[in-house]
Amino acid sequence: NAGVTQTPKFQVLKTGQSMTLQCAQDMNHEYMSWYRQDPGMGLRLIHYSVGAGITDQGEVPNGYNVSRSTTEDFPLRLLSAAPSQTSVYFCASRTGTGAIYEQYFGPGTRLTVT
Amino acid sequence: AQSVTQLGSHVSVSEGALVLLRCNYSSSVPPYLFWYVQYPNQGLQLLLKYTTGATLVKGINGFEAEFKKSETSFHLTKPSAHMSDAAEYFCAVSPSGYSTLTFGKGTMLLVSP
């Protein structure tokens, strides 16, 4: 198993550009989520999904869009990038049954918006 | 709503010394509690978790944590620090196994020779 994969690892955008951060997992996990990590702020939840076709907002959803058309993939879209979105983004997944407590994190995408 | 407070953004210890990282939480229901570790330029890795049952929880790499309901605390300890323990540590809380995680702001552990 590859676990949770994220692409790209690094990205530089200009203000106003759009892009999609990719996240995929091969563990057949129902639950997937996106976090952003900023210095001194810990991890804050952006959006999450409890299954294909179902998404919901987290703590800091503004400026981000998500959809979940398959169990495996959960892309995060920045519609019009702003410098305030400079951050490290982590995708995570976990199963909805059995050992439901452990979230598996991807390696992160470091995004800089100039 | 739940929240997590980690006391100290940075903790410095000498190699071989006791490691103590503090975490206090607030939760309206009995919580599920977690400690994650993040090594430089990597994702987060679960160290240990408390769900139900025994309040002293043992994790990987010699770490353990004790759930104290009366103190609303879940402090992380390790008897003897290694250089390889240098990383950032995050405490997190969830009101149930099916809910989202709320993270603390993190504590950077620095280990000196």
PDB file of C-alpha atoms in Angstrom:
ATOM      1  CA  ASN A   1       0.000   0.000   0.000  1.00  0.00           C
ATOM      2  CA  ALA A   2       1.178   3.514  -0.804  1.00  0.00           C
ATOM      3  CA  GLY A   3      -1.030   4.933   1.964  1.00  0.00           C
ATOM      4  CA  VAL A   4      -1.970   8.593   1.467  1.00  0.00           C
ATOM      5  CA  THR A   5      -0.234  10.347  -1.412  1.00  0.00           C
ATOM      6  CA  GLN A   6      -0.254  14.051  -2.229  1.00  0.00           C
ATOM      7  CA  THR A   7       0.873  15.943  -5.286  1.00  0.00           C
ATOM      8  CA  PRO A   8       2.620  18.234  -5.850  1.00  0.00           C
ATOM      9  CA  LYS A   9       5.113  18.432  -2.967  1.00  0.00           C
ATOM     10  CA  PHE A  10       5.882  22.079  -3.635  1.00  0.00           C
ATOM     11  CA  GLN A  11       3.999  24.766  -5.544  1.00  0.00           C
ATOM     12  CA  VAL A  12       4.397  28.488  -6.093  1.00  0.00           C
ATOM     13  CA  LEU A  13       1.380  30.458  -7.315  1.00  0.00           C
ATOM     14  CA  LYS A  14       0.754  34.064  -8.126  1.00  0.00           C
ATOM     15  CA  THR A  15      -2.153  35.860  -6.476  1.00  0.00           C
ATOM     16  CA  GLY A  16      -5.356  35.121  -8.339  1.00  0.00           C
ATOM     17  CA  GLN A  17      -4.219  31.871  -9.924  1.00  0.00           C
ATOM     18  CA  SER A  18      -6.141  28.679  -9.363  1.00  0.00           C
ATOM     19  CA  MET A  19      -4.883  25.183  -8.777  1.00  0.00           C
ATOM     20  CA  THR A  20      -5.848  21.779  -7.439  1.00  0.00           C
ATOM     21  CA  LEU A  21      -3.966  19.893  -4.751  1.00  0.00           C
ATOM     22  CA  GLN A  22      -4.308  16.176  -5.289  1.00  0.00           C
ATOM     23  CA  CYS A  23      -4.840  13.580  -2.562  1.00  0.00           C
ATOM     24  CA  ALA A  24      -5.309   9.845  -3.026  1.00  0.00           C
ATOM     25  CA  GLN A  25      -5.448   6.882  -0.685  1.00  0.00           C
ATOM     26  CA  ASP A  26      -5.388   3.176  -1.439  1.00  0.00           C
ATOM     27  CA  MET A  27      -6.716   1.888   1.890  1.00  0.00           C
ATOM     28  CA  ASN A  28     -10.415   2.060   0.968  1.00  0.00           C
ATOM     29  CA  HIS A  29     -10.980   4.598   3.720  1.00  0.00           C
ATOM     30  CA  GLU A  30     -14.358   6.290   3.845  1.00  0.00           C
ATOM     31  CA  TYR A  31     -13.236   9.376   5.722  1.00  0.00           C
ATOM     32  CA  MET A  32     -10.853  11.913   4.178  1.00  0.00           C
ATOM     33  CA  SER A  33      -9.927  15.412   5.237  1.00  0.00           C
ATOM     34  CA  TRP A  34      -7.749  18.389   4.397  1.00  0.00           C
ATOM     35  CA  TYR A  35      -5.799  20.414   6.956  1.00  0.00           C
ATOM     36  CA  ARG A  36      -3.565  23.430   6.681  1.00  0.00           C
ATOM     37  CA  GLN A  37      -0.586  23.910   8.970  1.00  0.00           C
ATOM     38  CA  ASP A  38       0.740  27.355   9.791  1.00  0.00           C
ATOM     39  CA  PRO A  39       3.518  28.201  12.274  1.00  0.00           C
ATOM     40  CA  GLY A  40       2.165  28.458  15.803  1.00  0.00           C
ATOM     41  CA  MET A  41      -1.353  27.517  14.704  1.00  0.00           C
ATOM     42  CA  GLY A  42      -1.246  23.724  14.684  1.00  0.00           C
ATOM     43  CA  LEU A  43      -3.402  21.977  12.102  1.00  0.00           C
ATOM     44  CA  ARG A  44      -6.752  23.425  11.153  1.00  0.00           C
ATOM     45  CA  LEU A  45      -9.431  21.496   9.322  1.00  0.00           C
ATOM     46  CA  ILE A  46     -10.445  22.911   5.933  1.00  0.00           C
ATOM     47  CA  HIS A  47     -12.924  20.381   4.521  1.00  0.00           C
ATOM     48  CA  TYR A  48     -13.716  16.756   5.097  1.00  0.00           C
ATOM     49  CA  SER A  49     -15.669  13.925   3.520  1.00  0.00           C
ATOM     50  CA  VAL A  50     -17.326  10.897   5.087  1.00  0.00           C
ATOM     51  CA  GLY A  51     -17.740   9.091   1.785  1.00  0.00           C
ATOM     52  CA  ALA A  52     -18.026   9.517  -1.965  1.00  0.00           C
ATOM     53  CA  GLY A  53     -20.432  12.333  -2.796  1.00  0.00           C
ATOM     54  CA  ILE A  54     -20.481  13.720   0.759  1.00  0.00           C
ATOM     55  CA  THR A  55     -18.387  16.685   1.886  1.00  0.00           C
ATOM     56  CA  ASP A  56     -18.589  19.222   4.685  1.00  0.00           C
ATOM     57  CA  GLN A  57     -16.797  22.329   5.881  1.00  0.00           C
ATOM     58  CA  GLY A  58     -14.262  22.421   8.639  1.00  0.00           C
ATOM     59  CA  GLU A  59     -12.872  25.317  10.640  1.00  0.00           C
ATOM     60  CA  VAL A  60     -11.311  27.332   7.786  1.00  0.00           C
ATOM     61  CA  PRO A  61     -13.162  26.545   4.522  1.00  0.00           C
ATOM     62  CA  ASN A  62     -13.164  29.974   2.851  1.00  0.00           C
ATOM     63  CA  GLY A  63     -11.305  30.109  -0.447  1.00  0.00           C
ATOM     64  CA  TYR A  64     -11.253  26.336  -0.881  1.00  0.00           C
ATOM     65  CA  ASN A  65     -13.466  23.901  -2.716  1.00  0.00           C
ATOM     66  CA  VAL A  66     -13.663  20.110  -2.567  1.00  0.00           C
ATOM     67  CA  SER A  67     -15.534  17.265  -4.168  1.00  0.00           C
ATOM     68  CA  ARG A  68     -15.413  13.509  -3.663  1.00  0.00           C
ATOM     69  CA  SER A  69     -16.413  11.533  -6.730  1.00  0.00           C
ATOM     70  CA  THR A  70     -14.524   8.362  -5.763  1.00  0.00           C
ATOM     71  CA  THR A  71     -13.496   6.722  -2.502  1.00  0.00           C
ATOM     72  CA  GLU A  72      -9.825   7.045  -3.412  1.00  0.00           C
ATOM     73  CA  ASP A  73      -9.509  10.714  -4.364  1.00  0.00           C
ATOM     74  CA  PHE A  74     -10.201  13.959  -2.525  1.00  0.00           C
ATOM     75  CA  PRO A  75      -8.826  16.982  -4.402  1.00  0.00           C
ATOM     76  CA  LEU A  76      -8.644  20.452  -2.866  1.00  0.00           C
ATOM     77  CA  ARG A  77      -9.192  23.410  -5.188  1.00  0.00           C
ATOM     78  CA  LEU A  78      -7.986  26.941  -4.663  1.00  0.00           C
ATOM     79  CA  LEU A  79     -10.198  29.080  -6.874  1.00  0.00           C
ATOM     80  CA  SER A  80      -8.270  32.362  -6.642  1.00  0.00           C
ATOM     81  CA  ALA A  81      -5.103  32.056  -4.601  1.00  0.00           C
ATOM     82  CA  ALA A  82      -4.264  34.680  -1.982  1.00  0.00           C
ATOM     83  CA  PRO A  83      -1.046  35.203   0.015  1.00  0.00           C
ATOM     84  CA  SER A  84      -2.985  34.190   3.151  1.00  0.00           C
ATOM     85  CA  GLN A  85      -3.220  30.704   1.673  1.00  0.00           C
ATOM     86  CA  THR A  86       0.531  30.232   1.856  1.00  0.00           C
ATOM     87  CA  SER A  87       0.769  27.177   4.059  1.00  0.00           C
ATOM     88  CA  VAL A  88       1.540  23.485   4.237  1.00  0.00           C
ATOM     89  CA  TYR A  89      -1.451  21.352   3.333  1.00  0.00           C
ATOM     90  CA  PHE A  90      -2.005  17.853   4.645  1.00  0.00           C
ATOM     91  CA  CYS A  91      -4.505  15.300   3.506  1.00  0.00           C
ATOM     92  CA  ALA A  92      -5.565  12.527   5.883  1.00  0.00           C
ATOM     93  CA  SER A  93      -7.784   9.474   5.761  1.00  0.00           C
ATOM     94  CA  ARG A  94      -9.222   6.908   8.136  1.00  0.00           C
ATOM     95  CA  THR A  95     -11.620   4.049   8.020  1.00  0.00           C
ATOM     96  CA  GLY A  96     -15.182   4.454   9.252  1.00  0.00           C
ATOM     97  CA  THR A  97     -15.298   1.042  10.884  1.00  0.00           C
ATOM     98  CA  GLY A  98     -13.008  -1.115  13.003  1.00  0.00           C
ATOM     99  CA  ALA A  99      -9.916   0.786  14.145  1.00  0.00           C
ATOM    100  CA  ILE A 100     -11.627   4.065  13.453  1.00  0.00           C
ATOM    101  CA  TYR A 101      -9.453   6.271  15.578  1.00  0.00           C
ATOM    102  CA  GLU A 102      -6.221   6.519  13.628  1.00  0.00           C
ATOM    103  CA  GLN A 103      -5.883   9.037  10.848  1.00  0.00           C
ATOM    104  CA  TYR A 104      -3.178   8.462   8.258  1.00  0.00           C
ATOM    105  CA  PHE A 105      -1.529  11.613   6.947  1.00  0.00           C
ATOM    106  CA  GLY A 106       0.046  12.298   3.606  1.00  0.00           C
ATOM    107  CA  PRO A 107       3.500  13.918   3.311  1.00  0.00           C
ATOM    108  CA  GLY A 108       2.087  17.388   2.654  1.00  0.00           C
ATOM    109  CA  THR A 109       2.116  20.037  -0.071  1.00  0.00           C
ATOM    110  CA  ARG A 110       4.041  23.224   0.608  1.00  0.00           C
ATOM    111  CA  LEU A 111       2.259  26.101  -1.147  1.00  0.00           C
ATOM    112  CA  THR A 112       3.566  29.619  -1.540  1.00  0.00           C
ATOM    113  CA  VAL A 113       1.371  32.374  -2.961  1.00  0.00           C
ATOM    114  CA  THR A 114       3.187  35.528  -4.062  1.00  0.00           C
TER     115      THR A 114
ATOM    116  CA  ALA B   1     -17.124  22.169  21.104  1.00  0.00           C
ATOM    117  CA  GLN B   2     -13.721  20.941  22.059  1.00  0.00           C
ATOM    118  CA  SER B   3     -10.352  22.643  22.309  1.00  0.00           C
ATOM    119  CA  VAL B   4      -6.774  21.732  23.105  1.00  0.00           C
ATOM    120  CA  THR B   5      -4.102  23.748  24.881  1.00  0.00           C
ATOM    121  CA  GLN B   6      -0.474  22.741  24.708  1.00  0.00           C
ATOM    122  CA  LEU B   7       1.643  24.554  27.265  1.00  0.00           C
ATOM    123  CA  GLY B   8       4.929  25.701  25.802  1.00  0.00           C
ATOM    124  CA  SER B   9       5.587  26.131  22.116  1.00  0.00           C
ATOM    125  CA  HIS B  10       9.156  24.908  22.687  1.00  0.00           C
ATOM    126  CA  VAL B  11      10.563  22.499  25.265  1.00  0.00           C
ATOM    127  CA  SER B  12      14.293  21.892  25.594  1.00  0.00           C
ATOM    128  CA  VAL B  13      15.787  18.847  27.317  1.00  0.00           C
ATOM    129  CA  SER B  14      19.173  17.192  27.480  1.00  0.00           C
ATOM    130  CA  GLU B  15      19.708  13.745  26.066  1.00  0.00           C
ATOM    131  CA  GLY B  16      18.767  11.221  28.760  1.00  0.00           C
ATOM    132  CA  ALA B  17      16.490  13.607  30.628  1.00  0.00           C
ATOM    133  CA  LEU B  18      12.794  13.199  31.251  1.00  0.00           C
ATOM    134  CA  VAL B  19      10.490  14.490  28.532  1.00  0.00           C
ATOM    135  CA  LEU B  20       7.202  16.066  29.644  1.00  0.00           C
ATOM    136  CA  LEU B  21       4.902  17.706  27.105  1.00  0.00           C
ATOM    137  CA  ARG B  22       1.706  19.139  28.500  1.00  0.00           C
ATOM    138  CA  CYS B  23      -1.756  18.957  26.997  1.00  0.00           C
ATOM    139  CA  ASN B  24      -5.041  20.131  28.471  1.00  0.00           C
ATOM    140  CA  TYR B  25      -8.359  19.776  26.713  1.00  0.00           C
ATOM    141  CA  SER B  26     -11.923  20.883  26.982  1.00  0.00           C
ATOM    142  CA  SER B  27     -14.727  18.716  25.731  1.00  0.00           C
ATOM    143  CA  SER B  28     -18.437  18.550  26.361  1.00  0.00           C
ATOM    144  CA  VAL B  29     -18.391  14.757  26.206  1.00  0.00           C
ATOM    145  CA  PRO B  30     -15.849  12.117  27.250  1.00  0.00           C
ATOM    146  CA  PRO B  31     -13.079  12.665  24.747  1.00  0.00           C
ATOM    147  CA  TYR B  32     -10.846  10.573  22.577  1.00  0.00           C
ATOM    148  CA  LEU B  33      -7.289  11.903  22.885  1.00  0.00           C
ATOM    149  CA  PHE B  34      -4.273  11.567  20.638  1.00  0.00           C
ATOM    150  CA  TRP B  35      -0.634  12.524  20.394  1.00  0.00           C
ATOM    151  CA  TYR B  36       0.967  12.886  16.988  1.00  0.00           C
ATOM    152  CA  VAL B  37       4.608  13.514  16.106  1.00  0.00           C
ATOM    153  CA  GLN B  38       5.908  15.390  13.084  1.00  0.00           C
ATOM    154  CA  TYR B  39       9.524  15.084  12.031  1.00  0.00           C
ATOM    155  CA  PRO B  40      10.956  17.852   9.844  1.00  0.00           C
ATOM    156  CA  ASN B  41       9.405  18.038   6.392  1.00  0.00           C
ATOM    157  CA  GLN B  42       7.208  15.023   7.021  1.00  0.00           C
ATOM    158  CA  GLY B  43       3.552  14.292   7.711  1.00  0.00           C
ATOM    159  CA  LEU B  44       2.085  13.425  11.092  1.00  0.00           C
ATOM    160  CA  GLN B  45       2.488  10.030  12.702  1.00  0.00           C
ATOM    161  CA  LEU B  46       0.305   8.708  15.505  1.00  0.00           C
ATOM    162  CA  LEU B  47       2.254   8.196  18.753  1.00  0.00           C
ATOM    163  CA  LEU B  48      -0.552   6.975  20.962  1.00  0.00           C
ATOM    164  CA  LYS B  49      -4.249   7.336  21.653  1.00  0.00           C
ATOM    165  CA  TYR B  50      -6.714   7.124  24.499  1.00  0.00           C
ATOM    166  CA  THR B  51     -10.204   5.924  23.669  1.00  0.00           C
ATOM    167  CA  THR B  52     -11.608   4.025  26.664  1.00  0.00           C
ATOM    168  CA  GLY B  53     -10.329   1.779  29.425  1.00  0.00           C
ATOM    169  CA  ALA B  54      -6.855   2.061  30.969  1.00  0.00           C
ATOM    170  CA  THR B  55      -5.912   5.677  31.540  1.00  0.00           C
ATOM    171  CA  LEU B  56      -2.170   5.114  31.108  1.00  0.00           C
ATOM    172  CA  VAL B  57      -1.509   4.633  27.444  1.00  0.00           C
ATOM    173  CA  LYS B  58       1.761   3.397  25.967  1.00  0.00           C
ATOM    174  CA  GLY B  59       2.789   4.380  22.477  1.00  0.00           C
ATOM    175  CA  ILE B  60       5.658   3.980  20.095  1.00  0.00           C
ATOM    176  CA  ASN B  61       9.277   4.986  20.725  1.00  0.00           C
ATOM    177  CA  GLY B  62       8.937   4.682  24.524  1.00  0.00           C
ATOM    178  CA  PHE B  63       6.353   7.443  24.930  1.00  0.00           C
ATOM    179  CA  GLU B  64       3.357   7.203  27.198  1.00  0.00           C
ATOM    180  CA  ALA B  65       0.517   9.467  28.302  1.00  0.00           C
ATOM    181  CA  GLU B  66      -1.948   9.455  31.144  1.00  0.00           C
ATOM    182  CA  PHE B  67      -5.557  10.549  30.825  1.00  0.00           C
ATOM    183  CA  LYS B  68      -6.594  12.460  33.955  1.00  0.00           C
ATOM    184  CA  LYS B  69     -10.247  13.351  33.751  1.00  0.00           C
ATOM    185  CA  SER B  70     -10.247  15.446  36.941  1.00  0.00           C
ATOM    186  CA  GLU B  71      -7.437  17.610  35.554  1.00  0.00           C
ATOM    187  CA  THR B  72      -8.641  17.473  31.915  1.00  0.00           C
ATOM    188  CA  SER B  73      -5.088  16.606  30.979  1.00  0.00           C
ATOM    189  CA  PHE B  74      -3.283  14.161  28.719  1.00  0.00           C
ATOM    190  CA  HIS B  75       0.416  14.877  29.227  1.00  0.00           C
ATOM    191  CA  LEU B  76       3.018  13.028  27.162  1.00  0.00           C
ATOM    192  CA  THR B  77       6.128  11.637  28.862  1.00  0.00           C
ATOM    193  CA  LYS B  78       9.241   9.674  28.072  1.00  0.00           C
ATOM    194  CA  PRO B  79      11.735   8.697  30.793  1.00  0.00           C
ATOM    195  CA  SER B  80      14.879   9.318  28.765  1.00  0.00           C
ATOM    196  CA  ALA B  81      15.130  11.580  25.734  1.00  0.00           C
ATOM    197  CA  HIS B  82      17.056  10.595  22.621  1.00  0.00           C
ATOM    198  CA  MET B  83      18.378  12.936  19.979  1.00  0.00           C
ATOM    199  CA  SER B  84      16.007  11.257  17.527  1.00  0.00           C
ATOM    200  CA  ASP B  85      13.022  12.488  19.583  1.00  0.00           C
ATOM    201  CA  ALA B  86      13.576  16.045  18.365  1.00  0.00           C
ATOM    202  CA  ALA B  87      10.382  16.866  16.496  1.00  0.00           C
ATOM    203  CA  GLU B  88       7.106  18.728  16.848  1.00  0.00           C
ATOM    204  CA  TYR B  89       4.399  17.081  18.903  1.00  0.00           C
ATOM    205  CA  PHE B  90       0.681  17.690  18.579  1.00  0.00           C
ATOM    206  CA  CYS B  91      -2.086  16.824  20.998  1.00  0.00           C
ATOM    207  CA  ALA B  92      -5.545  16.324  19.488  1.00  0.00           C
ATOM    208  CA  VAL B  93      -9.050  15.669  20.765  1.00  0.00           C
ATOM    209  CA  SER B  94     -12.176  14.213  19.230  1.00  0.00           C
ATOM    210  CA  PRO B  95     -15.588  13.860  20.884  1.00  0.00           C
ATOM    211  CA  SER B  96     -16.005  10.465  19.286  1.00  0.00           C
ATOM    212  CA  GLY B  97     -14.171   8.095  17.006  1.00  0.00           C
ATOM    213  CA  TYR B  98     -16.345   9.293  14.148  1.00  0.00           C
ATOM    214  CA  SER B  99     -15.756  12.994  14.571  1.00  0.00           C
ATOM    215  CA  THR B 100     -13.139  15.362  13.313  1.00  0.00           C
ATOM    216  CA  LEU B 101      -9.929  16.026  15.211  1.00  0.00           C
ATOM    217  CA  THR B 102      -9.142  19.328  16.894  1.00  0.00           C
ATOM    218  CA  PHE B 103      -5.395  19.907  17.228  1.00  0.00           C
ATOM    219  CA  GLY B 104      -3.367  21.915  19.664  1.00  0.00           C
ATOM    220  CA  LYS B 105      -0.825  24.393  18.344  1.00  0.00           C
ATOM    221  CA  GLY B 106       2.067  22.022  18.816  1.00  0.00           C
ATOM    222  CA  THR B 107       5.184  21.821  20.982  1.00  0.00           C
ATOM    223  CA  MET B 108       8.636  21.662  19.436  1.00  0.00           C
ATOM    224  CA  LEU B 109      10.894  19.332  21.410  1.00  0.00           C
ATOM    225  CA  LEU B 110      14.569  20.216  21.256  1.00  0.00           C
ATOM    226  CA  VAL B 111      17.101  17.665  22.512  1.00  0.00           C
ATOM    227  CA  SER B 112      20.673  18.717  23.233  1.00  0.00           C
ATOM    228  CA  PRO B 113      23.651  16.401  23.667  1.00  0.00           C
TER     229      PRO B 113
END
